[in-house]
Structure formats: C-alpha cells, structure tokens
mmCIF file of C-alpha atoms and ligand atoms in Angstrom:
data_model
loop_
_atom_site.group_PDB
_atom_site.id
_atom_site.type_symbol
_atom_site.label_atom_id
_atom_site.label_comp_id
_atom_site.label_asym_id
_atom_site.label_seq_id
_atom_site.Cartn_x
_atom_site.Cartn_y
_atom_site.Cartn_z
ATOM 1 C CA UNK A 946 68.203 122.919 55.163
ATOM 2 C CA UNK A 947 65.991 125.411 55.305
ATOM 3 C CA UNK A 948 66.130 129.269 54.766
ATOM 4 C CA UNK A 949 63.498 130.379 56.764
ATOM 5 C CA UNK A 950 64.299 131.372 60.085
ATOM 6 C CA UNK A 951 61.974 130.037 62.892
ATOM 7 C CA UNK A 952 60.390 132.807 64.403
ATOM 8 C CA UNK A 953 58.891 132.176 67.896
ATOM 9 C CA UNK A 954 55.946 135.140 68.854
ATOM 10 C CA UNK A 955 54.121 135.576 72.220
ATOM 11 C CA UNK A 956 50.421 136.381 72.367
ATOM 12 C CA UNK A 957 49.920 137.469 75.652
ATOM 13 C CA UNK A 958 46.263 137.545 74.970
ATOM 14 C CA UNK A 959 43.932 140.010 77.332
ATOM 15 C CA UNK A 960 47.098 139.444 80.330
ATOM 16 C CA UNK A 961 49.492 141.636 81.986
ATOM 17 C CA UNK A 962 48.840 145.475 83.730
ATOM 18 C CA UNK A 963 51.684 147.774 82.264
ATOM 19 C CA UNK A 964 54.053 146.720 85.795
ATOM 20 C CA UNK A 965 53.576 142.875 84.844
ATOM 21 C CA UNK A 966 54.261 143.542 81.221
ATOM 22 C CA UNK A 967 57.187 145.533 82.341
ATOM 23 C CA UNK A 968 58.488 142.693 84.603
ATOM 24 C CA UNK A 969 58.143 139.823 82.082
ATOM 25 C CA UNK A 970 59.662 141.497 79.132
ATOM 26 C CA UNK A 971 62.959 142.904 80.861
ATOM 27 C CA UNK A 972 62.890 139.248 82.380
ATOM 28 C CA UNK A 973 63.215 138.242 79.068
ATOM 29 C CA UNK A 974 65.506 140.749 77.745
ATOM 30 C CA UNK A 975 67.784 139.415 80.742
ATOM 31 C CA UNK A 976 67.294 135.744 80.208
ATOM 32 C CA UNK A 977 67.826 135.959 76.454
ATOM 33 C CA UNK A 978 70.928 137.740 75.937
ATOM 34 C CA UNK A 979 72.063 135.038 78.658
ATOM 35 C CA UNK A 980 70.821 132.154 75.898
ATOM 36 C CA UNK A 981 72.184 134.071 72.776
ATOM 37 C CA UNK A 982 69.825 132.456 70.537
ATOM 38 C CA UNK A 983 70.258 134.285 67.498
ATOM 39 C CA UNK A 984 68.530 131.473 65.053
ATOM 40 C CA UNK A 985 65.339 132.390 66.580
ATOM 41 C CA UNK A 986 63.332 135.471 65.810
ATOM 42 C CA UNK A 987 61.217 136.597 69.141
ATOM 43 C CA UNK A 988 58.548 138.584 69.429
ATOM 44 C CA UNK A 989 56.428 139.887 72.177
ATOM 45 C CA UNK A 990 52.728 140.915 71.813
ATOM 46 C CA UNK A 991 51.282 142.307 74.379
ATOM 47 C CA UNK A 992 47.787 144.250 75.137
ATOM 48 C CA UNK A 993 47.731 147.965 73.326
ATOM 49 C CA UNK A 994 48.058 148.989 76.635
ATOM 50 C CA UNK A 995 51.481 147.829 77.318
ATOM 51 C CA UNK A 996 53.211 148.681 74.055
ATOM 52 C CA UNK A 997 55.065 151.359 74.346
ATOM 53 C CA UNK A 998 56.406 150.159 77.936
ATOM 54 C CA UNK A 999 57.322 146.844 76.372
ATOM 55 C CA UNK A 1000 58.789 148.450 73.850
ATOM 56 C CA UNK A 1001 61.252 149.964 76.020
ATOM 57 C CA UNK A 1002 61.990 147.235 78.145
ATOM 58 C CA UNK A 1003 63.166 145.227 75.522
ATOM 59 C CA UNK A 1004 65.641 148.103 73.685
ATOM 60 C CA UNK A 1005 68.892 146.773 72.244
ATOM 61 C CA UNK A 1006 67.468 143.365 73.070
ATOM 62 C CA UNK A 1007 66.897 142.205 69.629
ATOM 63 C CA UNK A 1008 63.721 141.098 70.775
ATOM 64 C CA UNK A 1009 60.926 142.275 68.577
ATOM 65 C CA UNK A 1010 57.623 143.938 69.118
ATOM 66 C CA UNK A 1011 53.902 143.388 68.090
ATOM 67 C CA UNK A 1012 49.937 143.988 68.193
ATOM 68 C CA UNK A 1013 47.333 142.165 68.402
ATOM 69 C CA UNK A 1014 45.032 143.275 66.016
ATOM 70 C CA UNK A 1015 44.493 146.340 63.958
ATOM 71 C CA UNK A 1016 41.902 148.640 62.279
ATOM 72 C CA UNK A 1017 42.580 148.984 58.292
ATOM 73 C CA UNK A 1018 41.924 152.684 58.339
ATOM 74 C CA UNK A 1019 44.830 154.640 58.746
ATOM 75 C CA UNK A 1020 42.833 157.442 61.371
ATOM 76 C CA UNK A 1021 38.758 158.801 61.452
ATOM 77 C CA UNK A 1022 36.003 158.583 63.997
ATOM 78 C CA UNK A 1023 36.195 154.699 64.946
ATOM 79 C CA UNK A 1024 35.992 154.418 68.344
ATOM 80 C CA UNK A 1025 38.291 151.793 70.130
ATOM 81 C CA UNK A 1026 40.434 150.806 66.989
ATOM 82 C CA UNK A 1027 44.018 151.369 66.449
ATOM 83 C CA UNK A 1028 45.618 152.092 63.118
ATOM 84 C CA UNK A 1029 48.494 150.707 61.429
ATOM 85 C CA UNK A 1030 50.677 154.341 61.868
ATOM 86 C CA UNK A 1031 49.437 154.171 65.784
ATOM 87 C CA UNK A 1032 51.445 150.671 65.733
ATOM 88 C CA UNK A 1033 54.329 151.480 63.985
ATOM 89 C CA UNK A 1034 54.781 154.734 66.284
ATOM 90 C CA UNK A 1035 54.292 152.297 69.425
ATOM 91 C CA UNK A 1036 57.758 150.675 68.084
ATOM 92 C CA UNK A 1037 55.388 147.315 66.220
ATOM 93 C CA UNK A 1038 56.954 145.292 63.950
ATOM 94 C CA UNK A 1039 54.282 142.690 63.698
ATOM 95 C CA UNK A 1040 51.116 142.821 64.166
ATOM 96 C CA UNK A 1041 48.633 139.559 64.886
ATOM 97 C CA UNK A 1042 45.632 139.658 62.381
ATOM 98 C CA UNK A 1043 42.680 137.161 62.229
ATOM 99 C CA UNK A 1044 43.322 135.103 65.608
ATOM 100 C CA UNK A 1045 40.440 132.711 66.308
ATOM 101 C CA UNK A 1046 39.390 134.438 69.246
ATOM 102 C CA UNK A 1047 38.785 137.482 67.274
ATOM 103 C CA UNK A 1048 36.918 135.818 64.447
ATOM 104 C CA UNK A 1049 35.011 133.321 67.354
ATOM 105 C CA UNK A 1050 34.007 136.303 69.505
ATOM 106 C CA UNK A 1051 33.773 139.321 67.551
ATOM 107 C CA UNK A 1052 32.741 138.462 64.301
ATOM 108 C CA UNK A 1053 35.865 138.876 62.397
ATOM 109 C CA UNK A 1054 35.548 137.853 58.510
ATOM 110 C CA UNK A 1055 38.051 136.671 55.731
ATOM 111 C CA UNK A 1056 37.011 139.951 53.996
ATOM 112 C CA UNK A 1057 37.889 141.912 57.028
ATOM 113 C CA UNK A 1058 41.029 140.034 58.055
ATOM 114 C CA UNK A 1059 41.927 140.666 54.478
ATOM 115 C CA UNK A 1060 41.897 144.537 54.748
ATOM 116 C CA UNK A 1061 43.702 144.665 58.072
ATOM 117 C CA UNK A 1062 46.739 142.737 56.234
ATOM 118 C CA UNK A 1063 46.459 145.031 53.180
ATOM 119 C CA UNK A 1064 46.931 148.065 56.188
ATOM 120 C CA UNK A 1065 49.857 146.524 58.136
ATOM 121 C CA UNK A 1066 51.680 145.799 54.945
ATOM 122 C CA UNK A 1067 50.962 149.394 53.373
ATOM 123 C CA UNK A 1068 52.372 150.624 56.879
ATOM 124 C CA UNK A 1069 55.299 148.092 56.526
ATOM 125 C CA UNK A 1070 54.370 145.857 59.686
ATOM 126 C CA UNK A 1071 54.767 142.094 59.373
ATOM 127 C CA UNK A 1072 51.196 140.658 59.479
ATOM 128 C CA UNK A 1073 51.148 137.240 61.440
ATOM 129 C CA UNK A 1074 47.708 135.692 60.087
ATOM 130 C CA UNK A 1075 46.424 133.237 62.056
ATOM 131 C CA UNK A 1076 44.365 130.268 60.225
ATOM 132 C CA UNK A 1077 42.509 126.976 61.807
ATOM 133 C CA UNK A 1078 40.044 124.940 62.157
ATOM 134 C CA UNK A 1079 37.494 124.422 65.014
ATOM 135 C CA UNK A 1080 36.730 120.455 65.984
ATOM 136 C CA UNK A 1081 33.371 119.975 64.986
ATOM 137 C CA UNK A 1082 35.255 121.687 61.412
ATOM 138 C CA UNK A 1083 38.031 118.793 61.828
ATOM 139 C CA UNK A 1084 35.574 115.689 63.369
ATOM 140 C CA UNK A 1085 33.741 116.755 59.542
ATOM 141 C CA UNK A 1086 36.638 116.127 57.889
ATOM 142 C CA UNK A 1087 36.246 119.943 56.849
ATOM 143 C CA UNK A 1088 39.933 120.628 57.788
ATOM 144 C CA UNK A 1089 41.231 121.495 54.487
ATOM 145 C CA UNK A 1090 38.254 123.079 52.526
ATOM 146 C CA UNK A 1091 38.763 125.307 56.027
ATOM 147 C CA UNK A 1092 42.511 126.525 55.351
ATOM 148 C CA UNK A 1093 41.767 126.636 52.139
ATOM 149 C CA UNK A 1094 38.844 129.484 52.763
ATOM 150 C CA UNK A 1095 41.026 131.181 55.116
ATOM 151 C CA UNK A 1096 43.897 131.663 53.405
ATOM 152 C CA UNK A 1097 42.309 132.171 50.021
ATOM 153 C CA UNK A 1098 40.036 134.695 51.313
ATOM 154 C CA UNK A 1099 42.579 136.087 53.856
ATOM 155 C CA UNK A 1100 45.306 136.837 51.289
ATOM 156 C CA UNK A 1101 43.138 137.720 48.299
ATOM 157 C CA UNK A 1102 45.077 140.400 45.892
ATOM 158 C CA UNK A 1103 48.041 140.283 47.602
ATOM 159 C CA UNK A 1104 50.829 139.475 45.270
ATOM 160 C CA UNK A 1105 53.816 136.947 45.004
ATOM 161 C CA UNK A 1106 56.145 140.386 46.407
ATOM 162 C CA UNK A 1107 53.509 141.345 49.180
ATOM 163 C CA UNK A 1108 52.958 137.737 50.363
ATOM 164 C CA UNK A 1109 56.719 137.233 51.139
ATOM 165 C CA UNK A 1110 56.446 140.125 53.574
ATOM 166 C CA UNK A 1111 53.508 137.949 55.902
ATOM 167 C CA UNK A 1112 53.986 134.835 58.456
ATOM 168 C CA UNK A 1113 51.207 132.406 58.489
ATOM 169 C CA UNK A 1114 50.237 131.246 61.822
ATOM 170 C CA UNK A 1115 48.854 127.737 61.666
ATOM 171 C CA UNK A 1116 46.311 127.627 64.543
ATOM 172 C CA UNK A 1117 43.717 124.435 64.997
ATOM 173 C CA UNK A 1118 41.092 126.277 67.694
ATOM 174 C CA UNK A 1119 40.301 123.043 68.918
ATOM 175 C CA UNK A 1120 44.579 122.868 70.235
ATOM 176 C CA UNK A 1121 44.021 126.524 71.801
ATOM 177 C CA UNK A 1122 43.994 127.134 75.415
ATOM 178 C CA UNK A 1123 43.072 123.378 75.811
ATOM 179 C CA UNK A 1124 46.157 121.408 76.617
ATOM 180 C CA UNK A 1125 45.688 119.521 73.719
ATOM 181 C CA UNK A 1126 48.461 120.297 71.240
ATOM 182 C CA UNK A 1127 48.089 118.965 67.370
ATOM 183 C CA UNK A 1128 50.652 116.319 67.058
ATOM 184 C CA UNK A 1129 53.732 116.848 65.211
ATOM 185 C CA UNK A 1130 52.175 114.805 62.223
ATOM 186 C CA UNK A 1131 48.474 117.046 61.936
ATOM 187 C CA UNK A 1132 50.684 120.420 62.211
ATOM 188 C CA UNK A 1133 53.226 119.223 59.474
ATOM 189 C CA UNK A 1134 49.964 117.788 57.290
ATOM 190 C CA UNK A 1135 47.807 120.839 57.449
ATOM 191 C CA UNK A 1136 51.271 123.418 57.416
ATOM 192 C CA UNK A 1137 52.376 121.667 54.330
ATOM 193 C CA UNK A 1138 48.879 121.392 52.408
ATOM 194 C CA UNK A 1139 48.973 125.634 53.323
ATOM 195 C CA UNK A 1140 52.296 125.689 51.604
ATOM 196 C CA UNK A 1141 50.896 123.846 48.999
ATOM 197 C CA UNK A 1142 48.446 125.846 48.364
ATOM 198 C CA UNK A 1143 50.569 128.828 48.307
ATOM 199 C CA UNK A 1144 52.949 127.026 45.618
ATOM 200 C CA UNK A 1145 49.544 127.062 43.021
ATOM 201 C CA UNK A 1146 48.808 130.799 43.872
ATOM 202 C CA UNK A 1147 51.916 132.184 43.819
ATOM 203 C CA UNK A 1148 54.776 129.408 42.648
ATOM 204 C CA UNK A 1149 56.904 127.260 44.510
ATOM 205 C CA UNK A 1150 59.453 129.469 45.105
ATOM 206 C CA UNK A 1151 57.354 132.138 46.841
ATOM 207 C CA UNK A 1152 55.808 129.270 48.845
ATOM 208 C CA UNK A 1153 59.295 127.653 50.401
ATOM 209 C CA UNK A 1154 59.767 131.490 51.629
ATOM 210 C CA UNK A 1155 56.687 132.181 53.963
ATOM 211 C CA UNK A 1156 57.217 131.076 57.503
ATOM 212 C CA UNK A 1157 54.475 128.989 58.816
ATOM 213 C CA UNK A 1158 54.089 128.798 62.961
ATOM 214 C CA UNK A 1159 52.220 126.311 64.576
ATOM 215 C CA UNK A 1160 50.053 127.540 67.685
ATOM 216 C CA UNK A 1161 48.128 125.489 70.419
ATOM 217 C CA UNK A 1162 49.290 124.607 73.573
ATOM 218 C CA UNK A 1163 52.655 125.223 72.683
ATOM 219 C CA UNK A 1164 55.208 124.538 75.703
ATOM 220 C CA UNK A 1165 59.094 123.689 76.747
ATOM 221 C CA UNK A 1166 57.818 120.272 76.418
ATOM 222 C CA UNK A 1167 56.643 119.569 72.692
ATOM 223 C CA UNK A 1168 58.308 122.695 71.017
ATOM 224 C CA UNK A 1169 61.005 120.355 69.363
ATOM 225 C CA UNK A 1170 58.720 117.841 68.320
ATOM 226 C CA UNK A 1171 56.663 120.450 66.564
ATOM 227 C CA UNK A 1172 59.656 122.194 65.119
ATOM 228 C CA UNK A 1173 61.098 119.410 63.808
ATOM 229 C CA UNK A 1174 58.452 118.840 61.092
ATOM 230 C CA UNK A 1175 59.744 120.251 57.802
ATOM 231 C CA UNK A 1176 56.967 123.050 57.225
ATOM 232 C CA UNK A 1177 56.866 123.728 61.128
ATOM 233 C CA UNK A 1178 58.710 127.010 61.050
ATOM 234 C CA UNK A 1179 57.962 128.498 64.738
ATOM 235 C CA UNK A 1180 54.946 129.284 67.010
ATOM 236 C CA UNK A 1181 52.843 131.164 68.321
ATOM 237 C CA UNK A 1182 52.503 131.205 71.783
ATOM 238 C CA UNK A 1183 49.782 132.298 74.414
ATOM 239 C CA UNK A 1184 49.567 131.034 77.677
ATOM 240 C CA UNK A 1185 53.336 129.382 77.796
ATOM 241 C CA UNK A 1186 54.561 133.189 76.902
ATOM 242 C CA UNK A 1187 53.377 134.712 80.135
ATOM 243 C CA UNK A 1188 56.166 133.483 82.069
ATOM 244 C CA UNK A 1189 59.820 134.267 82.101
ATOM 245 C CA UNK A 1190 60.811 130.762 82.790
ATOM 246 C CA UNK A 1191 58.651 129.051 80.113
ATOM 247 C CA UNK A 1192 58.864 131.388 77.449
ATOM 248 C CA UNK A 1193 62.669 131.061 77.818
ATOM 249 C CA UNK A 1194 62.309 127.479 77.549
ATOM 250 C CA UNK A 1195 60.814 126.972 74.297
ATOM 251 C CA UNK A 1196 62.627 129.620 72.684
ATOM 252 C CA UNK A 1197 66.401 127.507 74.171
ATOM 253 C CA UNK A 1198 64.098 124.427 72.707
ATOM 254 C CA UNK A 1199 63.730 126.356 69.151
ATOM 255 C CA UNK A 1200 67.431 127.482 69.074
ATOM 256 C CA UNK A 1201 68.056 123.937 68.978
ATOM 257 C CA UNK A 1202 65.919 122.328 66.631
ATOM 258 C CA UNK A 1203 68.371 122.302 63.816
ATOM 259 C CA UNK A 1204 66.929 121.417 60.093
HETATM 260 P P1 13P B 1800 47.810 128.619 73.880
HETATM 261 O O1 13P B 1800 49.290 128.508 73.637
HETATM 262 O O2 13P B 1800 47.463 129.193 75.220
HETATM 263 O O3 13P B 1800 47.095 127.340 73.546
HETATM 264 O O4 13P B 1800 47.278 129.720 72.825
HETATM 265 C C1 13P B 1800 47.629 129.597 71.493
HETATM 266 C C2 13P B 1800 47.255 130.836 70.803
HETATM 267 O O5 13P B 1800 46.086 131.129 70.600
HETATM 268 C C3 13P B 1800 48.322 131.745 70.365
HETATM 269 O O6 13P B 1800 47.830 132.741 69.545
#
C-alpha cells in the first residue's frame, strides 16, 4: 500500500488551436465527472497558447492545469519565455521542466533544467521533471550513469522539504512517440534505481514520497501493466492525451490499478 497518489498528466506537445483545446478539455471535464475517479490526479498541459481557455473549460472539474516549460526569471527583456508568475496567473499548477524534446532540440542543460525547477517551486508550481535515456545511451549500457546525471544535476540544492514538492517523470526517449513502450520490468528497474538514488540524497523516507511517472507510448492498453509495478506511480502522456476517448481510457485504467 502505497501513499502516493498516481497522478496521470497530458503533454499535448506542439497540438491543439485554442477551439481544439477547448473541445478536448470540456470533453474531458464531461467524461470524467461521469468516471468519478478520484484516486487519480489529472492534469492537462497544453501549448501557452491555450492556457487560460483550458483553464476555464475545466473549472470545478478537479482536473488540474499545467505548462510546458518555463523561463527561471521571474520578468525582463527575454523574448519568447514565460515566467513562473505568468503561469501561476494562467491558473498552472504544474509545470513540465526538462522534457527530452526540449533538451534534444533546443539545447536544454541539467544546469538550466535545474534553475527552471528552483523558479516553479519559488512560485509554488509543481515541477514535473522529466529524466531518460536515449537508445544508443541504453544499447551502451549507459542507462543508469544517465539518470543518475539527470537527476543529480537536475535537483542539485534542492532540499529533503523542496524535493517533496516535485514529480519525477521517468521518460526513456527511445519509448517516446515510437510505439515502443518500456516494459513493465525496465520502467519499474530504472523508476526504482531513481528512488534509490533519492533514498542516499535525501533518506528513505523522503524517497517513498516523490511520485515517479512513467512516459512513452503510454495507452488504454498497457497503462495497468505499467502501473502495477511498485515504483510506477502514473504517466505522462503525449500523443494518447489528445483524444477524449483515449485519455479517458487510461485514466478509468489508472483508477483501477489498486496497490
Ligand atoms: P508519447 O506518449 O506520445 O510517446 O509521448 C510521451 C511523452 O513524451 C510525454 O511527455
């Protein structure tokens, strides 16, 4: 029995004008107060563009709101960012820092990912760090030394206090976008060496507190499998969370993993 409650978030990526985001979230809204999961936390994360629209669609929905990405400043003259107050303002509760297709394509470093999280938690959002490997990384047998760079790096400073207030999103870049989902048994053996590690930098009970998703290729179809594993703790979704009908499913999946 665990006390960490599985928290299932949508990255809806570069998708979705402001009428699509409108239409999937207040199909969700709809569909989910149908399902009544109330195990699962749920949380939307949509383009900057869409935020404040999503935001209302889902009011009174219990369905929770999120970012993408964020700059660590909190305002000046940096063209195209968005600040942690800007978020928070938009209605965020979460914001998605370090995903592998920021650190792939735009350069994104440990040091950097490390001062967005320092911002969102000064602001009081609820960083959801993505970590992972690539496959040439994992075919190298590099997997660990990987995680271990990432989340050492990624969380440096932060103490026992702060570190309670992030999710972890386990995310192997080689599962991403590809079909080709970790099995139940990689997730669980790279989740629980991350938990590990957080045991020896923090203690044990800090560790068995942080939620740890899984995320790649994610669907209706393997979400109990994953979620079974006893350091799977939810996901993190992209394409599966960009319709009504499948999104629904693996959050009905989720609401009935019991552990
Ligand atoms: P897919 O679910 O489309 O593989 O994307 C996973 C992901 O990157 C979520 O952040």
């Amino acid at each position: 029995m665990t006390m960490r409650k599985t928290i299932i978030a949508g990255n809806w990526k570069m998708y979705k004008t402001i009428p699509e985001a409108i239409e999937l979230s207040s199909g969700l809204k709809r569909e989910l107060f149908k399902l009544e999961a109330q195990n699962v936390d749920v949380v939307l994360c949509p383009p900057f563009t869409s935020l404040r629209d999503v935001y209302e669609a889902i009011s009174d929905s219990g369905i929770q709101l999120g970012a993408q990405d964020i700059y660590w400043q909190p305002q000046g003259a940096f063209t195209g960012e968005v600040s942690a107050p800007m978020l928070k303002d938009a209605g965020c509760k979460f914001v998605i820092i370090g995903h592998s297709e920021r650190r792939q394509f735009f350069a994104e470093t440990n040091e950097a990912v490390n001062k967005k999280l320092k911002a969102a938690l000064e602001y009081g959002l609820t960083p959801i760090v993505c970590v992972g490997e690539t496959l040439s990384e994992r075919e190298a047998g590099g997997t660990f030394k990987v995680l271990e760079d990432h989340v050492l790096n990624g969380l440096k400073d932060l103490n026992a206090q702060q570190v309670l207030g992030v999710v972890i999103a386990y995310e192997p870049v080689w599962a991403i976008g590809t079909g080709k989902t970790a099995t139940a048994q990689q997730a669980q053996e790279a989740q629980k060496y991350i938990r590990d590690l957080l045991a020896k930098m923090y203690n044990k009970e800090t560790a068995q507190n942080i939620r740890i998703q899984y995320g790649g290729s994610v669907k209706p179809e393997n979400i109990r499998e994953i979620l079974k594993e006893p350091d799977v703790d939810g996901a993190l979704v992209g394409g599966a969370s960009l319709t009504v009908e499948a999104f629904v499913a693996i959050i009905k999946g989720a609401s009935e993993v019991n552990k």
